[in-house]
C-alpha atoms as one frame of an Amber mdcrd trajectory, in Angstrom:
protein
  51.607 -56.181  -5.593  54.746 -57.265  -7.837  54.998 -58.524 -11.611  52.641
 -60.574 -12.943  53.617 -64.599 -13.768  52.881 -65.678 -17.474  49.938 -67.397
 -16.456  48.368 -64.628 -15.028  49.157 -61.796 -17.665  47.303 -64.353 -19.983
  44.580 -64.790 -17.775  44.161 -60.838 -17.317  44.548 -60.520 -21.235  41.510
 -63.296 -21.739  39.327 -61.161 -18.826  40.151 -57.812 -20.847  38.726 -59.692
 -24.219  35.815 -60.630 -21.924  34.762 -57.507 -20.786  35.485 -55.865 -24.228
  32.959 -58.393 -25.537  30.222 -57.839 -22.852  30.683 -54.061 -23.609  30.211
 -54.731 -27.198  27.246 -56.571 -26.767  25.517 -53.951 -24.336  26.342 -51.335
 -26.721  24.584 -53.576 -29.746  21.563 -53.536 -27.733  21.473 -50.138 -26.931
  21.836 -49.419 -30.813  18.991 -51.771 -31.859  16.504 -50.312 -29.281  17.552
 -46.866 -30.693  16.459 -48.311 -34.173  20.246 -48.724 -35.255  19.966 -44.916
 -36.553  23.526 -43.549 -35.544  25.499 -46.751 -36.380  27.840 -44.560 -38.801
  29.315 -41.025 -39.181  27.649 -39.190 -42.057  31.383 -38.262 -43.669  34.204
 -40.153 -44.375  37.398 -39.720 -42.109  41.165 -40.456 -43.182  42.738 -43.429
 -41.449  45.000 -46.058 -41.683  43.364 -49.756 -42.165  46.712 -51.024 -40.495
  45.714 -49.044 -37.322  42.474 -50.819 -37.339  43.751 -54.378 -37.721  46.103
 -53.730 -35.382  43.503 -52.879 -32.832  41.487 -55.704 -33.421  44.489 -58.043
 -33.211  45.535 -56.865 -29.862  41.883 -57.570 -28.448  41.574 -61.028 -29.583
  45.137 -62.442 -29.674  44.611 -63.954 -25.919  41.879 -65.805 -27.426  43.578
 -67.133 -30.061  46.609 -67.934 -27.987  44.565 -69.713 -25.508  43.053 -71.712
 -28.349  46.202 -72.324 -30.272  45.142 -70.901 -32.949  46.950 -69.067 -36.083
  45.584 -65.680 -36.438  46.913 -63.852 -39.436  45.701 -60.235 -40.452  46.731
 -58.427 -43.971  46.279 -54.949 -44.972  45.491 -53.878 -48.391  48.607 -52.328
 -50.923  47.261 -48.759 -49.995  47.178 -48.376 -46.332  45.721 -45.112 -46.065
  42.017 -44.505 -46.759  38.975 -42.337 -46.342  36.097 -44.134 -44.766  34.496
 -44.944 -41.264  36.933 -46.486 -39.516  34.771 -46.986 -35.763  32.217 -48.543
 -37.988  34.793 -50.752 -39.826  36.556 -51.645 -36.366  33.517 -52.974 -34.714
  32.755 -55.285 -37.588  35.850 -56.764 -38.267  36.249 -57.352 -34.201  32.841
 -58.985 -33.946  33.922 -61.277 -37.079  37.048 -62.179 -35.862  35.446 -62.836
 -32.484  33.021 -65.221 -33.840  35.465 -67.018 -36.197  37.814 -67.537 -33.207
  34.859 -68.934 -30.904  33.630 -71.576 -33.530  36.843 -72.574 -34.454  39.358
 -75.560 -32.566  41.695 -75.904 -34.936  43.523 -74.362 -37.321  43.509 -70.801
 -38.231  41.613 -67.415 -38.336  42.259 -64.990 -41.626  41.421 -61.382 -41.365
  42.200 -59.457 -44.477  41.401 -56.005 -46.391  42.411 -56.172 -49.994  42.139
 -53.704 -52.366  40.429 -54.094 -55.753  40.428 -53.337 -59.102  40.664 -49.389
 -59.867  42.127 -48.882 -55.860  38.993 -46.940 -54.438  37.072 -50.133 -53.265
  38.178 -52.708 -50.973  36.816 -56.068 -50.145  37.027 -57.049 -46.435  37.304
 -61.220 -45.305  37.306 -62.951 -42.522  38.147 -66.583 -42.814  38.150 -69.395
 -40.390  38.919 -73.452 -40.236  36.166 -73.785 -37.905  33.018 -76.376 -37.772
  30.933 -74.369 -40.271  27.407 -73.276 -39.914  24.300 -76.274 -40.478  21.551
 -75.343 -42.696  19.254 -74.274 -39.379  21.016 -71.892 -38.316  22.189 -70.513
 -41.240  18.383 -69.428 -42.097  18.167 -67.286 -38.826  21.504 -66.119 -38.808
  21.238 -62.396 -38.797  17.744 -62.689 -36.343  18.689 -60.074 -33.544  17.179
 -62.318 -31.212  16.348 -66.457 -31.117  15.800 -69.050 -28.624  17.452 -72.263
 -28.760  15.038 -75.380 -29.370  16.742 -77.503 -26.919  20.193 -77.626 -25.137
  23.061 -78.296 -27.175  21.715 -76.833 -30.020  23.866 -74.880 -32.418  24.206
 -70.989 -31.287  25.997 -69.039 -33.928  26.383 -65.682 -32.159  24.815 -65.882
 -28.827  21.803 -63.889 -28.703  22.414 -63.057 -32.611  23.000 -59.362 -31.793
  26.560 -58.990 -32.838  26.054 -60.175 -36.663  22.798 -58.129 -37.060  24.968
 -55.157 -36.045  27.252 -55.987 -38.472  24.707 -56.055 -41.124  23.515 -52.852
 -40.565  26.758 -51.149 -40.053  27.908 -52.786 -43.463  24.982 -51.380 -44.892
  25.198 -47.833 -43.781  28.834 -48.219 -45.102  27.175 -49.215 -48.811  28.046
 -52.598 -48.590  26.508 -56.067 -48.118  27.796 -58.817 -45.619  28.129 -62.135
 -47.510  28.630 -65.365 -46.102  29.732 -68.853 -46.992  30.141 -72.074 -45.321
  30.663 -75.806 -45.833  30.237 -77.801 -42.465  33.714 -79.773 -41.454  35.832
 -77.281 -43.421  35.061 -73.571 -42.480  32.985 -70.179 -42.698  34.293 -66.788
 -44.873  32.272 -63.644 -44.347  33.192 -60.584 -46.433  31.922 -57.420 -47.910
  33.165 -54.825 -50.356  32.825 -51.145 -49.312  33.898 -47.817 -51.151  36.985
 -46.691 -49.333  39.271 -43.876 -51.465  42.559 -43.826 -51.108  44.124 -41.003
 -48.916  47.481 -39.678 -47.815  49.168 -40.122 -44.816  49.476 -36.276 -44.077
  45.521 -35.991 -44.319  45.688 -38.251 -40.950  47.399 -35.004 -39.185  45.386
 -32.502 -37.170
């Protein structure tokens, strides 16, 4: 019916982000019902970390823009790796969406950095949000939990997302860590073996 106005484009982008998020929740529920046994493919595949980060950024950018937050992503010095790109994308997208959801001012940073030796990386999602109180921290990775009262802190809705993230990371050989300070922000991070590859390994 004609070109969209800037406002309509922004609204459509938000609708897309919301629909993608709902689809992810539905997928998470299915995986948990199945026992989360098929989350990660057996063999590592060549991929570019920057492609994963660009995909995540494209999906969550409308949320950041709507809230006036600065979103920064950083790739490792050596971009091409061997690993599980679909699982990594899912984890980083979930953690980044959560960070944006609970940050009212400031920034969200997504960083994948190469560790000493070159074949391991550390993935970090950091925000300047309100932090997580001690009570919710104790139940952070529980798949299902009820609010004690209206207005209680609810970190990730049903809690499915973080539970799946932890299972995905464990399936890839890592451990999901979290550090938080109320009024300052929260940081999630994990380390994975992700050997270097070359660009030509991406070719069919």
